[in-house]
Amino acid sequence: MAAGQPKPAFYVALAAVVLGLIAFAVYRKDVVAPRPGQPQEEAKDGGGPIEPKGLEQAAESTDATSPTTVKEYKFVPAEKLPPVKGTGKYKPLEQNNNTVRFALNIWAGWAPIVLANDGFKAGKEWKTADGKPFKLDLVLIDNPVAMRDAYASGEVHIGWGTLDMVPLFLEGFVDSQGKPKDSTIMPRIYQQVDFSNGGDGIVVRENIKTVADLRGKKMVMAQNSPSQYFALNTLVSGGVQPSEVQMIYTDDAFQAAAAFNSQKDIAACVSWAPDIYNLSSVKGNRMLVTTKEANHLVADIWFARADFARDHEPILEAITRGIFDAMEQLKSDDARQKVSGLMAAGYSIPAKDALGMLGDAHSTNWAENFQFFLNQNNPTNFERVWQRAYYLYRRIGSIQHQPVPFDQVMDFSIIQKLGKEEKYASQKSEYGTMAPAKDLQTVKGESEEILTNTVVLHFFPNSWDPFKKVERTVDGKAREELYDPNVNNVLEEIAQLAGQFGAARIVIEGHTDGSMRGQVPAQLVKDLSLNRANAIKEALLQKYPSLDPNRFNADGVGWDRPADPADPDNHSKNRRVEVKVLTAERAA
Amino acid sequence: MDQTENETKSPRLGTETADGATSPPRPALASPAMPAARRSLLSRLPLGLREDAPRWQVALMGLLGIAACFGIWWFVTRGEAEERILSPSSGISSPSETFATFHSLWFDRALTRNLLTSLRRVASGFGLATAVGVPLGILCGCFTRVDAFFLPVTVFGRNIPVAALIPLTFSLFGIGELQKTMFIFIACVAFIVSDTARSIREVRESYVDSAYTLGAGRWQAIMKVLVPLALPGVFNSLRLLFSLAFGYIMLAEVVKFGGESGGLGDIINTSQRRGPREHVVLVLLIIPVVALAIDKALLWIQRELFPYRYGGVGVLHSLVRALMHGWEDLKGLVWRRPLPASIAGELAGPPQARRDGQTGGPRT
């Protein structure tokens, strides 16, 4: 310190400087302390609400030919996948006794790979089709962020994830244009191992009857997780904008459950088994929906590093085969007992817990993988899940980069190749047993509504043909056009909804406007609206033959229920179709 | 401990403990300024300010504290699941339910193996941090310029959330044992460096001056004066920092290879993900018990090493000194020190090579 004492003037000057700085900070607060931008403003898909319609593919040709069950992709994956530059940056296999590292989380869906590998430890000698031996080390990395980091560093060759999580992983792997920053770590997805089947769910307080009741309420979930994808999907399908719900984010689902427990003002919690079942058994809570009903929504996959895939394709093929073959073995009780022992050892959990876990997921065999990867017409295929995840996450601002096209990560070449073998080609899709047909009254009596999705479809007056064509004059030429050109999009939307909620009952309700109220008997209008609902149901089943017709019921409501009770004469709003998703019978 | 004699003491029960410095009960001196009615019950409790209590009372109070915690725990989780203040889904079950799962934790989930695994990781990471951090800290404490060079790194290391470094450790050290060890190392080393440097700096300058006066060189002043005098403080801070290392196992153990023990961190992570939730509570109860045992063991070592500072018997101290003296004597056999030039010049005179066979530390 310099000698001497500061004079009063010094303090005055100091105060002036400090105040000046504070004043400047307040004056330029947008620079000094800017507010974070709202994701809605930055959404690159234009503003406005998130429409289920936004989720369909762009400009589908209105294909007049009668739809077939399967329409295979015709492209060759290798031509679409981004090339890998440079040498592989993964841990070389030679260093490690030819051991491939496969990351897992604690999840029922990994039972087949655990069985195929005789446990987690690298021990069993695997062989590629051309006879080269390798070993497989199953590494437990339950935290998705830690898994992504281990994968990116090349320490594990194969990562785990749900398909909806992969776009979130890509946020760190590509630039804002969606171009790979480092081509070696881009994921290559070869196989779907399961659909979550009861492993994820939404628990609500008793006063929440359907998804629509969540408007304005608080919802807690783990951010950027399958839970969030499940929640966003369910909200949007139920006509609720995510912005209308107060989302509370936690680090993981365990914390979400704990928060729901302690804070009674939180109306809903998105979590996974066993938490959801524990929570829903508490008095005052109930289960709103689980992936038992929405059983084609959360798809677990594994992916390999692009450089590893380039160098070791035969190994990936061998792993794919091993998983499929183990799925067949797991139909026997002995194998289930065995695998629960192996999983108990690997996850270090009690064996009975491991056995109880197995019901959370449905393993998807080759036939279901074929439907998922290769069938363009499947309303819940890879491409649609991929686009839906991108759409939802970009709209809420979790993803900033331009979407990476699905064919830059999906490689169905192995699935296609296995299809040439009788063993796999003869497999049948085993998911979603056929529901017994029930009449509308029974369904309404036995099931609880999960959500209602409103789609607007314009019918030609007094007609119930959704594909009604009319003459329109375009550029001076008379052309036959669909009365409502949107009909295919609407059908796609309903199909996606019905597909995702693969084990739920679907009621299609036709509504009419009240413009002729008092001039025609109500029954006439009811009949018309029922015919319209039936026509939609028929068109849907024709376009998407994979849907089970027994799950659908049609109902004609006429003008009895205006879309907005506060605005009953809004005719254009009232001419609509409502798709109600109801639980399958709880008793079943 | 010197006690002020005129401090008002409440009557206490006479005890037969050997070390309890009990003073004979004395009548309480009612101060004239204070009416007797104001003498509250509180002042009659044996709560003399900073007085020593007999050991059995200390133990009893400790047990009472534990019992109180368990009592609260029992209270908030009593009765039917739906009636409880804390429902079982909050992750806290009743004490009886929790301890009922101990069998499964011990047998199904190999508690002991996982405990040893975690201990091994913490010990190796912390041991490495000690081996690197203490010498560095000594250098920093002795030389201001070295300290300035390392200061940014230590400030950084002490203040960052280490969890953010997990991806970096994956890239540098893989995902095996090395990464777990290095993670603990990174989490602790900065604290060790700065604590050691502080202990060195706290040694009074007069000791160094005395050493110089007696003709010690710079190196000798460090090795014979500063380090021995700072060691007790260093050891004490290491003991306290060890528990910090324990706190990081949940972050360190996020990767588990098949066939190896995941450690306690893995048990917590897995139990949170999949259950049984009771095991989280059990592990959280076990960690402090183990940490306390380790702390007590270290405290004993500390007392025996530095009896002049922490009042032990000094078994280890004597042992170390014997070893050091032996080393000093042996050094003459294997290492020949060049004679100082002044002495080498007068070979005729009796050799006067300095042979300090004394450690610099204060004698007891």
mmCIF file of N, CA, C and O in Angstrom, chain A residues 137-187:
data_model
loop_
_atom_site.group_PDB
_atom_site.id
_atom_site.type_symbol
_atom_site.label_atom_id
_atom_site.label_comp_id
_atom_site.label_asym_id
_atom_site.label_seq_id
_atom_site.Cartn_x
_atom_site.Cartn_y
_atom_site.Cartn_z
ATOM 1 N N ASP A 137 -17.460 -57.664 -24.676
ATOM 2 C CA ASP A 137 -17.475 -57.210 -23.290
ATOM 3 C C ASP A 137 -18.680 -56.296 -23.126
ATOM 4 O O ASP A 137 -18.749 -55.258 -23.780
ATOM 5 N N LEU A 138 -19.625 -56.679 -22.286
ATOM 6 C CA LEU A 138 -20.792 -55.817 -22.066
ATOM 7 C C LEU A 138 -20.478 -54.887 -20.905
ATOM 8 O O LEU A 138 -20.241 -55.338 -19.791
ATOM 9 N N VAL A 139 -20.447 -53.604 -21.189
ATOM 10 C CA VAL A 139 -20.034 -52.617 -20.189
ATOM 11 C C VAL A 139 -21.262 -51.859 -19.724
ATOM 12 O O VAL A 139 -21.999 -51.308 -20.544
ATOM 13 N N LEU A 140 -21.479 -51.849 -18.415
ATOM 14 C CA LEU A 140 -22.661 -51.165 -17.888
ATOM 15 C C LEU A 140 -22.356 -49.676 -17.704
ATOM 16 O O LEU A 140 -21.531 -49.300 -16.866
ATOM 17 N N ILE A 141 -22.990 -48.841 -18.515
ATOM 18 C CA ILE A 141 -22.880 -47.388 -18.333
ATOM 19 C C ILE A 141 -24.308 -46.861 -18.390
ATOM 20 O O ILE A 141 -24.847 -46.584 -19.454
ATOM 21 N N ASP A 142 -24.926 -46.772 -17.233
ATOM 22 C CA ASP A 142 -26.360 -46.478 -17.199
ATOM 23 C C ASP A 142 -26.665 -45.019 -17.512
ATOM 24 O O ASP A 142 -27.729 -44.699 -18.018
ATOM 25 N N ASN A 143 -25.713 -44.148 -17.204
ATOM 26 C CA ASN A 143 -25.956 -42.734 -17.436
ATOM 27 C C ASN A 143 -25.735 -42.416 -18.917
ATOM 28 O O ASN A 143 -24.648 -42.606 -19.431
ATOM 29 N N PRO A 144 -26.773 -41.923 -19.622
ATOM 30 C CA PRO A 144 -26.631 -41.736 -21.065
ATOM 31 C C PRO A 144 -25.523 -40.759 -21.452
ATOM 32 O O PRO A 144 -24.869 -40.951 -22.473
ATOM 33 N N VAL A 145 -25.318 -39.746 -20.621
ATOM 34 C CA VAL A 145 -24.273 -38.767 -20.957
ATOM 35 C C VAL A 145 -22.892 -39.407 -20.839
ATOM 36 O O VAL A 145 -22.043 -39.246 -21.717
ATOM 37 N N ALA A 146 -22.695 -40.165 -19.756
ATOM 38 C CA ALA A 146 -21.415 -40.853 -19.593
ATOM 39 C C ALA A 146 -21.215 -41.857 -20.722
ATOM 40 O O ALA A 146 -20.098 -42.019 -21.231
ATOM 41 N N MET A 147 -22.304 -42.522 -21.120
ATOM 42 C CA MET A 147 -22.214 -43.481 -22.216
ATOM 43 C C MET A 147 -21.779 -42.781 -23.500
ATOM 44 O O MET A 147 -20.877 -43.239 -24.206
ATOM 45 N N ARG A 148 -22.416 -41.638 -23.790
ATOM 46 C CA ARG A 148 -22.082 -40.905 -25.011
ATOM 47 C C ARG A 148 -20.603 -40.498 -24.998
ATOM 48 O O ARG A 148 -19.914 -40.598 -26.011
ATOM 49 N N ASP A 149 -20.135 -40.078 -23.802
ATOM 50 C CA ASP A 149 -18.738 -39.655 -23.714
ATOM 51 C C ASP A 149 -17.780 -40.826 -23.924
ATOM 52 O O ASP A 149 -16.761 -40.686 -24.596
ATOM 53 N N ALA A 150 -18.126 -41.968 -23.329
ATOM 54 C CA ALA A 150 -17.269 -43.137 -23.489
ATOM 55 C C ALA A 150 -17.265 -43.587 -24.952
ATOM 56 O O ALA A 150 -16.231 -43.999 -25.488
ATOM 57 N N TYR A 151 -18.415 -43.467 -25.595
ATOM 58 C CA TYR A 151 -18.541 -43.842 -27.006
ATOM 59 C C TYR A 151 -17.734 -42.872 -27.877
ATOM 60 O O TYR A 151 -16.985 -43.279 -28.768
ATOM 61 N N ALA A 152 -17.867 -41.586 -27.590
ATOM 62 C CA ALA A 152 -17.178 -40.584 -28.403
ATOM 63 C C ALA A 152 -15.668 -40.701 -28.251
ATOM 64 O O ALA A 152 -14.930 -40.424 -29.200
ATOM 65 N N SER A 153 -15.204 -41.137 -27.066
ATOM 66 C CA SER A 153 -13.757 -41.248 -26.877
ATOM 67 C C SER A 153 -13.217 -42.524 -27.514
ATOM 68 O O SER A 153 -12.007 -42.727 -27.522
ATOM 69 N N GLY A 154 -14.103 -43.364 -28.028
ATOM 70 C CA GLY A 154 -13.643 -44.586 -28.681
ATOM 71 C C GLY A 154 -13.397 -45.724 -27.725
ATOM 72 O O GLY A 154 -12.944 -46.789 -28.133
ATOM 73 N N GLU A 155 -13.697 -45.531 -26.443
ATOM 74 C CA GLU A 155 -13.459 -46.582 -25.461
ATOM 75 C C GLU A 155 -14.495 -47.703 -25.573
ATOM 76 O O GLU A 155 -14.212 -48.842 -25.250
ATOM 77 N N VAL A 156 -15.723 -47.354 -25.964
ATOM 78 C CA VAL A 156 -16.674 -48.424 -26.295
ATOM 79 C C VAL A 156 -16.973 -48.310 -27.787
ATOM 80 O O VAL A 156 -16.998 -47.214 -28.343
ATOM 81 N N HIS A 157 -17.166 -49.453 -28.421
ATOM 82 C CA HIS A 157 -17.373 -49.457 -29.869
ATOM 83 C C HIS A 157 -18.840 -49.349 -30.220
ATOM 84 O O HIS A 157 -19.190 -48.868 -31.292
ATOM 85 N N ILE A 158 -19.684 -49.836 -29.298
ATOM 86 C CA ILE A 158 -21.114 -49.880 -29.570
ATOM 87 C C ILE A 158 -21.848 -49.210 -28.409
ATOM 88 O O ILE A 158 -21.568 -49.503 -27.246
ATOM 89 N N GLY A 159 -22.748 -48.313 -28.741
ATOM 90 C CA GLY A 159 -23.494 -47.596 -27.718
ATOM 91 C C GLY A 159 -24.941 -48.064 -27.656
ATOM 92 O O GLY A 159 -25.441 -48.699 -28.581
ATOM 93 N N TRP A 160 -25.593 -47.753 -26.532
ATOM 94 C CA TRP A 160 -27.018 -48.084 -26.400
ATOM 95 C C TRP A 160 -27.827 -46.805 -26.493
ATOM 96 O O TRP A 160 -27.321 -45.709 -26.288
ATOM 97 N N GLY A 161 -29.098 -46.946 -26.761
ATOM 98 C CA GLY A 161 -29.961 -45.770 -26.746
ATOM 99 C C GLY A 161 -31.360 -46.136 -27.196
ATOM 100 O O GLY A 161 -31.599 -47.240 -27.681
ATOM 101 N N THR A 162 -32.280 -45.204 -26.991
ATOM 102 C CA THR A 162 -33.559 -45.347 -27.658
ATOM 103 C C THR A 162 -33.440 -44.502 -28.921
ATOM 104 O O THR A 162 -32.676 -43.539 -28.956
ATOM 105 N N LEU A 163 -34.178 -44.864 -29.945
ATOM 106 C CA LEU A 163 -33.996 -44.171 -31.219
ATOM 107 C C LEU A 163 -34.250 -42.672 -31.071
ATOM 108 O O LEU A 163 -33.570 -41.863 -31.702
ATOM 109 N N ASP A 164 -35.185 -42.302 -30.207
ATOM 110 C CA ASP A 164 -35.487 -40.880 -30.050
ATOM 111 C C ASP A 164 -34.355 -40.118 -29.373
ATOM 112 O O ASP A 164 -34.305 -38.896 -29.437
ATOM 113 N N MET A 165 -33.436 -40.842 -28.683
ATOM 114 C CA MET A 165 -32.311 -40.167 -28.032
ATOM 115 C C MET A 165 -31.189 -39.850 -29.011
ATOM 116 O O MET A 165 -30.370 -38.970 -28.754
ATOM 117 N N VAL A 166 -31.132 -40.588 -30.110
ATOM 118 C CA VAL A 166 -29.975 -40.436 -31.003
ATOM 119 C C VAL A 166 -29.865 -39.011 -31.569
ATOM 120 O O VAL A 166 -28.770 -38.456 -31.595
ATOM 121 N N PRO A 167 -30.985 -38.377 -31.992
ATOM 122 C CA PRO A 167 -30.844 -36.980 -32.422
ATOM 123 C C PRO A 167 -30.245 -36.087 -31.338
ATOM 124 O O PRO A 167 -29.489 -35.161 -31.645
ATOM 125 N N LEU A 168 -30.538 -36.373 -30.081
ATOM 126 C CA LEU A 168 -29.952 -35.586 -28.990
ATOM 127 C C LEU A 168 -28.449 -35.829 -28.901
ATOM 128 O O LEU A 168 -27.680 -34.908 -28.669
ATOM 129 N N PHE A 169 -28.034 -37.095 -29.087
ATOM 130 C CA PHE A 169 -26.601 -37.372 -29.111
ATOM 131 C C PHE A 169 -25.948 -36.606 -30.251
ATOM 132 O O PHE A 169 -24.851 -36.072 -30.137
ATOM 133 N N LEU A 170 -26.657 -36.569 -31.404
ATOM 134 C CA LEU A 170 -26.067 -35.960 -32.588
ATOM 135 C C LEU A 170 -25.819 -34.470 -32.391
ATOM 136 O O LEU A 170 -24.964 -33.894 -33.060
ATOM 137 N N GLU A 171 -26.576 -33.860 -31.485
ATOM 138 C CA GLU A 171 -26.382 -32.429 -31.224
ATOM 139 C C GLU A 171 -24.906 -32.133 -30.940
ATOM 140 O O GLU A 171 -24.413 -31.070 -31.299
ATOM 141 N N GLY A 172 -24.216 -33.081 -30.328
ATOM 142 C CA GLY A 172 -22.793 -32.866 -30.066
ATOM 143 C C GLY A 172 -21.892 -33.355 -31.186
ATOM 144 O O GLY A 172 -20.707 -33.066 -31.191
ATOM 145 N N PHE A 173 -22.458 -34.114 -32.124
ATOM 146 C CA PHE A 173 -21.605 -34.755 -33.141
ATOM 147 C C PHE A 173 -21.628 -34.028 -34.482
ATOM 148 O O PHE A 173 -20.815 -34.300 -35.346
ATOM 149 N N VAL A 174 -22.631 -33.162 -34.703
ATOM 150 C CA VAL A 174 -22.730 -32.503 -36.013
ATOM 151 C C VAL A 174 -22.737 -30.995 -35.812
ATOM 152 O O VAL A 174 -22.987 -30.492 -34.716
ATOM 153 N N ASP A 175 -22.471 -30.261 -36.901
ATOM 154 C CA ASP A 175 -22.519 -28.803 -36.804
ATOM 155 C C ASP A 175 -23.952 -28.320 -37.019
ATOM 156 O O ASP A 175 -24.874 -29.134 -37.189
ATOM 157 N N SER A 176 -24.122 -27.016 -37.030
ATOM 158 C CA SER A 176 -25.491 -26.490 -37.079
ATOM 159 C C SER A 176 -26.193 -26.867 -38.379
ATOM 160 O O SER A 176 -27.418 -26.847 -38.465
ATOM 161 N N GLN A 177 -25.426 -27.202 -39.389
ATOM 162 C CA GLN A 177 -26.036 -27.595 -40.666
ATOM 163 C C GLN A 177 -26.358 -29.081 -40.711
ATOM 164 O O GLN A 177 -26.888 -29.566 -41.720
ATOM 165 N N GLY A 178 -26.028 -29.801 -39.641
ATOM 166 C CA GLY A 178 -26.295 -31.237 -39.636
ATOM 167 C C GLY A 178 -25.203 -32.031 -40.324
ATOM 168 O O GLY A 178 -25.369 -33.214 -40.607
ATOM 169 N N LYS A 179 -24.062 -31.380 -40.588
ATOM 170 C CA LYS A 179 -22.932 -32.105 -41.212
ATOM 171 C C LYS A 179 -22.041 -32.636 -40.097
ATOM 172 O O LYS A 179 -21.778 -31.933 -39.114
ATOM 173 N N PRO A 180 -21.544 -33.876 -40.234
ATOM 174 C CA PRO A 180 -20.711 -34.450 -39.174
ATOM 175 C C PRO A 180 -19.478 -33.598 -38.901
ATOM 176 O O PRO A 180 -18.800 -33.168 -39.838
ATOM 177 N N LYS A 181 -19.194 -33.356 -37.596
ATOM 178 C CA LYS A 181 -17.949 -32.684 -37.240
ATOM 179 C C LYS A 181 -16.802 -33.674 -37.378
ATOM 180 O O LYS A 181 -15.699 -33.306 -37.717
ATOM 181 N N ASP A 182 -17.103 -34.915 -37.032
ATOM 182 C CA ASP A 182 -16.075 -35.951 -37.061
ATOM 183 C C ASP A 182 -16.767 -37.204 -37.582
ATOM 184 O O ASP A 182 -17.580 -37.807 -36.885
ATOM 185 N N SER A 183 -16.436 -37.568 -38.814
ATOM 186 C CA SER A 183 -17.198 -38.646 -39.458
ATOM 187 C C SER A 183 -16.999 -39.986 -38.757
ATOM 188 O O SER A 183 -17.812 -40.887 -38.920
ATOM 189 N N THR A 184 -15.931 -40.117 -37.947
ATOM 190 C CA THR A 184 -15.654 -41.435 -37.373
ATOM 191 C C THR A 184 -16.625 -41.816 -36.258
ATOM 192 O O THR A 184 -16.844 -42.989 -36.018
ATOM 193 N N ILE A 185 -17.203 -40.821 -35.581
ATOM 194 C CA ILE A 185 -18.047 -41.192 -34.443
ATOM 195 C C ILE A 185 -19.533 -41.150 -34.756
ATOM 196 O O ILE A 185 -20.363 -41.358 -33.884
ATOM 197 N N MET A 186 -19.884 -40.879 -36.019
ATOM 198 C CA MET A 186 -21.307 -40.877 -36.357
ATOM 199 C C MET A 186 -21.889 -42.271 -36.097
ATOM 200 O O MET A 186 -21.271 -43.275 -36.428
ATOM 201 N N PRO A 187 -23.075 -42.313 -35.497
ATOM 202 C CA PRO A 187 -23.639 -43.640 -35.198
ATOM 203 C C PRO A 187 -24.177 -44.336 -36.450
ATOM 204 O O PRO A 187 -24.634 -43.688 -37.381
#
